Coordinates of C-alpha atoms and ligand atoms in Angstrom, one line a residue:
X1 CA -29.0 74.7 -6.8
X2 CA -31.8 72.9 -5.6
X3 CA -32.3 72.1 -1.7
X4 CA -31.9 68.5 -0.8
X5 CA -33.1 66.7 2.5
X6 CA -32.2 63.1 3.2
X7 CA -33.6 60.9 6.7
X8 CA -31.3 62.7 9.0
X9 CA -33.2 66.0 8.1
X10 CA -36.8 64.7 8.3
X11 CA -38.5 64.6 11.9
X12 CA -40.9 61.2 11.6
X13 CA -41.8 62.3 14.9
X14 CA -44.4 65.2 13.5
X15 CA -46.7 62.2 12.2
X16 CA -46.9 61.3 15.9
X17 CA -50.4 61.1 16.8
X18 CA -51.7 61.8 13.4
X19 CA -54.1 60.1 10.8
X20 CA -53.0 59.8 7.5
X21 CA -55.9 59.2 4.8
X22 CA -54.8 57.9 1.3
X23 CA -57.5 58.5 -1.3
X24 CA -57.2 56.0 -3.8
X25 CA -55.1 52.4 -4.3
X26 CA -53.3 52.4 -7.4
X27 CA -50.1 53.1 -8.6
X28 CA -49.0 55.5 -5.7
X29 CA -51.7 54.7 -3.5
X30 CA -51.2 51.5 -2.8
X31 CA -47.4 52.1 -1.9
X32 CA -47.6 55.4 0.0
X33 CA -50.0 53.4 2.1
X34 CA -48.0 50.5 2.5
X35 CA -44.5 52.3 3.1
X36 CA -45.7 54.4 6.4
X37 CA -48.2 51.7 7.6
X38 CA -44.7 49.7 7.2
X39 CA -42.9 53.2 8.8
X40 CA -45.1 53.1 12.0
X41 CA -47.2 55.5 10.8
X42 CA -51.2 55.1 11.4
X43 CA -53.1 54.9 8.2
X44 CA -56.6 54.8 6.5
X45 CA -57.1 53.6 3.0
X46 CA -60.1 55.8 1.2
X47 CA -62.2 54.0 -1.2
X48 CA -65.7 53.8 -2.9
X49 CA -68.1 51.3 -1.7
X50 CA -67.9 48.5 -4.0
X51 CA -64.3 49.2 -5.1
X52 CA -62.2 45.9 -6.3
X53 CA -59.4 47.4 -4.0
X54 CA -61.3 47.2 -1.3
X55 CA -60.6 43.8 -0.1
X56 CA -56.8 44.1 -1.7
X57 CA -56.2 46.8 0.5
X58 CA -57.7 45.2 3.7
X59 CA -56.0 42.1 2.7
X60 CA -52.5 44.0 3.0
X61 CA -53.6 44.9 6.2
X62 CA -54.9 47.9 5.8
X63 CA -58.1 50.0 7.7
X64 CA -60.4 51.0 4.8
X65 CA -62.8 53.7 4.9
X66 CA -65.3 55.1 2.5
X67 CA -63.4 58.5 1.1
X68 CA -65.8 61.0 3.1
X69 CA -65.0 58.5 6.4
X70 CA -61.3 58.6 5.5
X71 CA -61.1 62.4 5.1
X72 CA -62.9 63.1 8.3
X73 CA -60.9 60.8 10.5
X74 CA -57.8 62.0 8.9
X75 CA -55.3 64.9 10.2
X76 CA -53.1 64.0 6.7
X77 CA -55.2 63.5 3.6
X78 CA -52.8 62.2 0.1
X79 CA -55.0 63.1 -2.5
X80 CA -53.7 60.0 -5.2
X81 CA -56.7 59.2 -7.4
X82 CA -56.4 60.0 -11.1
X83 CA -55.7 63.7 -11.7
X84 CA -58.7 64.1 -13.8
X85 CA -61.0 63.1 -11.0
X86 CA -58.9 65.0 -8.6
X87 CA -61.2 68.2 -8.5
X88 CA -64.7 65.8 -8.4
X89 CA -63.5 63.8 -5.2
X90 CA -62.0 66.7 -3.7
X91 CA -65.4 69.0 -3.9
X92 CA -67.7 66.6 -3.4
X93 CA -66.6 64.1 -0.9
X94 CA -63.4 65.6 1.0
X95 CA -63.1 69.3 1.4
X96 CA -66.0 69.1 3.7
X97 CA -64.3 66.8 6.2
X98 CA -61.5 68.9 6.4
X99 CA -60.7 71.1 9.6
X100 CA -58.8 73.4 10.7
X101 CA -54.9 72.3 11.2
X102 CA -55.1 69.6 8.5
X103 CA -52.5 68.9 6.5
X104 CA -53.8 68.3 2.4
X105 CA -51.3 67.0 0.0
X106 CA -50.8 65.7 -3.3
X107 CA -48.2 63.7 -5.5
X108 CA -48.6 66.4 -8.4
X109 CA -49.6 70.0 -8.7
X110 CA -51.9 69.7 -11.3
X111 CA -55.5 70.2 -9.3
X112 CA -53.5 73.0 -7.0
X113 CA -51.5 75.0 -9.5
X114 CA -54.5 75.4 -12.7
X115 CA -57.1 76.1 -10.0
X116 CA -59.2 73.2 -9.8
X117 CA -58.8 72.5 -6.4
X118 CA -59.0 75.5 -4.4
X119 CA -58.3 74.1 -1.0
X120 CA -59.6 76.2 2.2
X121 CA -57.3 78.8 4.2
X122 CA -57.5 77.2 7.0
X123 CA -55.5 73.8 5.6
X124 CA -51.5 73.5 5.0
X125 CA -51.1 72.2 1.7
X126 CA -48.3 69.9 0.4
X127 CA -46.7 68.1 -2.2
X128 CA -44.7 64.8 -2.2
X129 CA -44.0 63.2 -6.0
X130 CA -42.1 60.2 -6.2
X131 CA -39.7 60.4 -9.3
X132 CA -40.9 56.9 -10.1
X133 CA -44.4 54.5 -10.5
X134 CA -45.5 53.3 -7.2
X135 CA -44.3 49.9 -7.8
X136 CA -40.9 50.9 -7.4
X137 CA -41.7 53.3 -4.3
X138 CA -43.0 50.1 -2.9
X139 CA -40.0 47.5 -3.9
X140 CA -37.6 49.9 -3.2
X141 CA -38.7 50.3 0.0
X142 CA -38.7 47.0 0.4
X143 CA -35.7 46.6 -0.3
X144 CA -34.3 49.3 2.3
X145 CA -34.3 52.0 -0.2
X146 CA -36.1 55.0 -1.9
X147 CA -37.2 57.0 -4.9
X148 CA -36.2 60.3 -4.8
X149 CA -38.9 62.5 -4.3
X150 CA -40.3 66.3 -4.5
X151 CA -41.2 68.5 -1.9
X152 CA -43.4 71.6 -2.6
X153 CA -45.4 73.6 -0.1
X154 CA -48.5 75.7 -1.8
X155 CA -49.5 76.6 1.6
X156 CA -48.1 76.9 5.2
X157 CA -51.0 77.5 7.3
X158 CA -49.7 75.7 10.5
X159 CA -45.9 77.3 9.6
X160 CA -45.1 73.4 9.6
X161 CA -46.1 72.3 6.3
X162 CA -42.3 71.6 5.4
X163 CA -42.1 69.3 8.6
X164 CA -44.9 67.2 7.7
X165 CA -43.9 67.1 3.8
X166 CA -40.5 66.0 5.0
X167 CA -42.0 63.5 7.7
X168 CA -44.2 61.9 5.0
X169 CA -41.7 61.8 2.0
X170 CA -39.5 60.0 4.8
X171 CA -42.3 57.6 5.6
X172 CA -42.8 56.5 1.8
X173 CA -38.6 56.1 2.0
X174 CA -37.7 58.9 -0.2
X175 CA -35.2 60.4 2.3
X176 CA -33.2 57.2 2.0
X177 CA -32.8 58.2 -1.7
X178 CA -33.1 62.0 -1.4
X179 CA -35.9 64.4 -1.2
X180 CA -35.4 67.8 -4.0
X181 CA -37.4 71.3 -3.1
X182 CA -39.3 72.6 -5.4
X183 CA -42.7 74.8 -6.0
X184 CA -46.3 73.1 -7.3
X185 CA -45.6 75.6 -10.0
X186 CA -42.2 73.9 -11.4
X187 CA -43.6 70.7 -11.1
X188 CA -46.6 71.1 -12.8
X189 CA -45.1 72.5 -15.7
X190 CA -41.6 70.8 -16.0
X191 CA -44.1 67.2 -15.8
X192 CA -46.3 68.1 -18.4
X193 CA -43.4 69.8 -20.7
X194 CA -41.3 66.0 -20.0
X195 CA -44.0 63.9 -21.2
X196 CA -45.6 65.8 -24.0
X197 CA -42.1 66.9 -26.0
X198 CA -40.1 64.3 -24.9
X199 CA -41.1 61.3 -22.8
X200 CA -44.1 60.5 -24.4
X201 CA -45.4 62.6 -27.0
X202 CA -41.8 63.2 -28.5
X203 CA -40.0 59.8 -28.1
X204 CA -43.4 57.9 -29.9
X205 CA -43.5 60.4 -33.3
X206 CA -39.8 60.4 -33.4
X207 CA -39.9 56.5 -33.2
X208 CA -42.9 56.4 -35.6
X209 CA -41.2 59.0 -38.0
X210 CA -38.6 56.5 -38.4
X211 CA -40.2 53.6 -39.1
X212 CA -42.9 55.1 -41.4
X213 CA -39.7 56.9 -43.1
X214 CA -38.1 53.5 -43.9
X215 CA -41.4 51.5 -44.7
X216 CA -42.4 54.0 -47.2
X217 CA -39.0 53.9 -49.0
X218 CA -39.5 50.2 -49.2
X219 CA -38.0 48.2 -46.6
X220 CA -39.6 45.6 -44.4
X221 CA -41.5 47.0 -41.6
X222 CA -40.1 44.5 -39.1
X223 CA -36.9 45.6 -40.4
X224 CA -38.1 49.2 -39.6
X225 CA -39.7 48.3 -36.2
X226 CA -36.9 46.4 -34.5
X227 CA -34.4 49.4 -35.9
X228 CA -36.6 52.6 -34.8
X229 CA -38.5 51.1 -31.8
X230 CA -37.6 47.7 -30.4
X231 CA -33.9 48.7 -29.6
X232 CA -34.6 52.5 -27.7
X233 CA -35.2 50.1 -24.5
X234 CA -30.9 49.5 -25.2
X235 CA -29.7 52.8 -25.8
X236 CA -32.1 54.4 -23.2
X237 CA -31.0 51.9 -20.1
X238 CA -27.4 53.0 -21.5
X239 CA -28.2 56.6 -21.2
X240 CA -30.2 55.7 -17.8
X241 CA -27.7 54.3 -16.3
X242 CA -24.3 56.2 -17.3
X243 CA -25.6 59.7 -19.5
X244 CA -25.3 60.2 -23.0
X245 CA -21.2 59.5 -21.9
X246 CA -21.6 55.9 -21.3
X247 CA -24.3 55.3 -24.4
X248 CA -21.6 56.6 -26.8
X249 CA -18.6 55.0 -25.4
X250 CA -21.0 51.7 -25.8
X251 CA -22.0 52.0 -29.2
X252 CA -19.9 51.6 -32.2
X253 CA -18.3 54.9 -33.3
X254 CA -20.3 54.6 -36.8
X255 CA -23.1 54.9 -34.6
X256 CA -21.4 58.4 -32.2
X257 CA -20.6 59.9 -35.2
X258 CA -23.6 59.3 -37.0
X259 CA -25.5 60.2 -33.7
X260 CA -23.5 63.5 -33.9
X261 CA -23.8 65.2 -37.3
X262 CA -27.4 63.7 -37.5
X263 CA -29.2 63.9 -34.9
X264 CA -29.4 68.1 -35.0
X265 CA -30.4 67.6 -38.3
X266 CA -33.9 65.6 -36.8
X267 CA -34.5 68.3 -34.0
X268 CA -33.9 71.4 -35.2
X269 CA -35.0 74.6 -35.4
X270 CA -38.2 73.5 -36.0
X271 CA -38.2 71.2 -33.3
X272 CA -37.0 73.8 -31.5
X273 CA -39.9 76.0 -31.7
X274 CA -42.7 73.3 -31.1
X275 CA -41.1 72.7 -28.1
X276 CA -41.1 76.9 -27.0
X277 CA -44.7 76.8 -28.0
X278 CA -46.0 73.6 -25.9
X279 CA -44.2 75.4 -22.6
X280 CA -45.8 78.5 -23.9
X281 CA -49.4 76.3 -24.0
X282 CA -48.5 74.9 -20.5
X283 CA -47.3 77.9 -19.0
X284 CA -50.8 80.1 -19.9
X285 CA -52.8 77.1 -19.2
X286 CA -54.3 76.4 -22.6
X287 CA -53.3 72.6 -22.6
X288 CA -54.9 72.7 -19.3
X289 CA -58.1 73.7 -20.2
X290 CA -57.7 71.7 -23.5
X291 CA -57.7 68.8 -21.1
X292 CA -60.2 69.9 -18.8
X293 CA -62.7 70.3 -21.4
X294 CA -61.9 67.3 -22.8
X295 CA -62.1 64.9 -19.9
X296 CA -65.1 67.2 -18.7
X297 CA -67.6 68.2 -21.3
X298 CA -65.7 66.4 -23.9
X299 CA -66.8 63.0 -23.2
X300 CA -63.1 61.9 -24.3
X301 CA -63.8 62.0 -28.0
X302 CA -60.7 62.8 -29.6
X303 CA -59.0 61.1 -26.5
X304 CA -60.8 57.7 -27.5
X305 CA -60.3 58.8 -31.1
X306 CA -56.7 58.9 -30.8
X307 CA -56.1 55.5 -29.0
X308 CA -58.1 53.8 -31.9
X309 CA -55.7 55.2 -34.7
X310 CA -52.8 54.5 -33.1
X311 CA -53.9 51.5 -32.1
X312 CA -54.7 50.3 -35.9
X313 CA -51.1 52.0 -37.0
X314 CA -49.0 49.1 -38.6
X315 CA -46.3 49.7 -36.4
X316 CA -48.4 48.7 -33.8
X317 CA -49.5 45.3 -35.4
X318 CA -46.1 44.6 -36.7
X319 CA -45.0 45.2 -33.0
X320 CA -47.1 42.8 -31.4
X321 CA -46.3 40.5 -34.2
X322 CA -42.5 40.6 -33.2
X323 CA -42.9 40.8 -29.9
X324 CA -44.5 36.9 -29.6
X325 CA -41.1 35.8 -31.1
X326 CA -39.0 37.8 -28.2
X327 CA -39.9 35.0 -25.2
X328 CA -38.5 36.7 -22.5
X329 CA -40.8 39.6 -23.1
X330 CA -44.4 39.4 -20.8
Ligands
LIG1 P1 -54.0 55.2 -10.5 O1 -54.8 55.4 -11.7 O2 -52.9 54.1 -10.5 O3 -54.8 55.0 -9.2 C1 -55.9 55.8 -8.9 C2 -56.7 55.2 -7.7 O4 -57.8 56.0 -7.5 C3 -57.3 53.8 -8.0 O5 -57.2 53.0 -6.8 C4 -58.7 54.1 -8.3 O6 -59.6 53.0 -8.0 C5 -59.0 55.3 -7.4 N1 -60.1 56.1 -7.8 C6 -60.5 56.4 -9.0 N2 -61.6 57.2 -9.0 C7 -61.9 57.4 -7.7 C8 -62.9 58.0 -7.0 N3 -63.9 58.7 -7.6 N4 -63.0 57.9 -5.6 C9 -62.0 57.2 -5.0 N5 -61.0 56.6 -5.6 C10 -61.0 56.6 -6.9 O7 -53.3 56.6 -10.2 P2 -51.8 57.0 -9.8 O8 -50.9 56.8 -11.0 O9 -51.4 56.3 -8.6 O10 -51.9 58.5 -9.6 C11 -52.3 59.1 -8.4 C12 -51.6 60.4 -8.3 O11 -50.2 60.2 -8.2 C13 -51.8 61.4 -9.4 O12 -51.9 62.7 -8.9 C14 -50.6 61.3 -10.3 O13 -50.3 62.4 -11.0 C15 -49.5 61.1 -9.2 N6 -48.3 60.4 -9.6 C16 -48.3 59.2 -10.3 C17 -47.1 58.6 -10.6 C18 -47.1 57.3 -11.4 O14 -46.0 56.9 -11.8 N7 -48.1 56.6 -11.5 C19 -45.9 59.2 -10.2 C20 -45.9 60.4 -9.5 C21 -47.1 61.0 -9.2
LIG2 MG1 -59.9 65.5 8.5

């Protein structure tokens, strides 16, 4: 079973006296920032010169520093800038403010686990992930809460990495909510394995298998959109908030047994094996050099490429179509 650590076993104490530098105002930046400026905590925003956050940051109260200022003048530095520009900022504008004692960390193993950052000896180096976008670390915060978070030490330099993890993930309010151990290496690979065969990749061909299934056999695509995309948003808040158990016990039992002998029929075998051999691609690192390359040296093209077909598919234009009728939709 996985090791769980609520408030009661986090010591906010060990960010006594320390600087923590946040790299980077988005998603998680801006609420990792806000929650332990908001904990007591003393922290620097790191920025480029010129960036639109700038004054949104210092506007919520916040000391902003250019990222090479930031890194220097902190004793905690949470990497959160996009994961493909993880390994440039790191190299060139952070790992030489870094000294001795320093505690790096991350909110996903990425950089740490393929090799792109290679952090120095002398550093502990951490991992805290929210299980959520940092718009709900922030409101849930607000609100007295947390997102449960991970914890993952890559390495223990100080033999207190696992304090300052815990301290942080209390800081952000994860230990309200709970706060899961695991290793930069399960992470990494679990993350990418969710979003590619299920969360993302999966659930979007799946739902686009079905509607092109039924528009090609001749009924009318908004027919086909509101049947095999509009209403996953229902049975996935069912599932979401009660397991498979309460989406079944909601829907009509046409639909449970249909769901039953059917659904096995859609991911099978086949299925099956895709999903052995994307792990397989994760685990040896080929989709990480795929993306590496791609993001790198690449230029983007088939990234760019592949937003521009799906974003000419008709389910897409049906979709925003349908969704101008739907007014309580932004
Ligand atoms: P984001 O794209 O929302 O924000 C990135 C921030 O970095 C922006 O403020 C951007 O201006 C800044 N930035 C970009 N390039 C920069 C540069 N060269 N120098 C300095 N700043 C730069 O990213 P995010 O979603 O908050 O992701 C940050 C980290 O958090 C990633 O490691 C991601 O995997 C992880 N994470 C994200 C989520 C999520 O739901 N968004 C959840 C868990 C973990
Ligand atoms: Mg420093």
């Amino acid at each position: 079973m996985v090791k769980k650590f609520y408030d009661k076993d986090c010591d906010f104490s060990q960010l006594d006296g320390k600087t923590i530098s946040i790299i980077g105002y988005g998603s998680q930046g801006h609420a990792h920032a806000l929650n332990l400026k908001d904990s007591g905590a003393s922290v620097i925003t790191g920025l480029r010169k010129g960036s639109a956050n700038w004054p949104k940051a210092e506007s919520a109260g916040l000391r902003v520093m250019e990222v090479e200022d930031a890194a220097e003048a902190g004793d905690i530095v949470m990497m959160l800038v996009p994961d493909e520009y993880g390994a440039r900022v790191y190299n060139s504008q952070v790992a030489g403010h870094m000294k001795e004692g320093d505690v790096l960390m991350f909110a996903h193993g990425f950089n740490i686990h393929y090799n792109q950052i290679e952090p120095a000896s002398c550093l502990d180096v951490v991992m805290v992930a929210p299980k959520g976008p940092g718009h709900t670390v922030r409101s849930q915060y607000l609100e007295g809460k947390g997102v449960p978070s991970l914890l993952a030490v890559h390495q223990d330099r100080s033999g207190k990495a696992r304090e300052y993890g815990l301290a942080y993930a209390a800081g952000i309010g994860a230990g309200r909510a709970g706060i899961l151990e695991t290793t930069f290496k399960e992470e990494t690979e679990t993350d990418l394995f969710g979003e590619q065969a299920v969360l993302c990749g999966g659930v979007t061909e799946l739902m686009k298998a079905g509607f092109e299934t039924l528009v090609e056999a001749g009924y009318e695509p908004e027919m086909a959109y509101f049947e095999c995309v509009h209403e996953m948003k229902l049975i996935i808040d069912l599932v979401n908030s009660g397991g498979f158990e309460m989406m079944r016990h909601s829907v009509s039992n046409t639909a449970e047994y249909g769901d039953y002998v059917s659904g096995r029929k859609v991911i099978g075998k086949c299925a099956r094996e895709a999903m052995k051999q994307i792990l397989s691609d994760i685990q040896d690192g080929t989709f990480a050099s795929e993306f590496i390359q791609e993001f790198g040296a690449g230029g983007q093209a088939r990234f760019s490429a592949s937003r521009r077909k799906e974003a000419s598919h008709q389910l897409a234009t049906v979709g925003s179509e349908l969704r101008k009728m739907m007014s309580w939709l932004k």
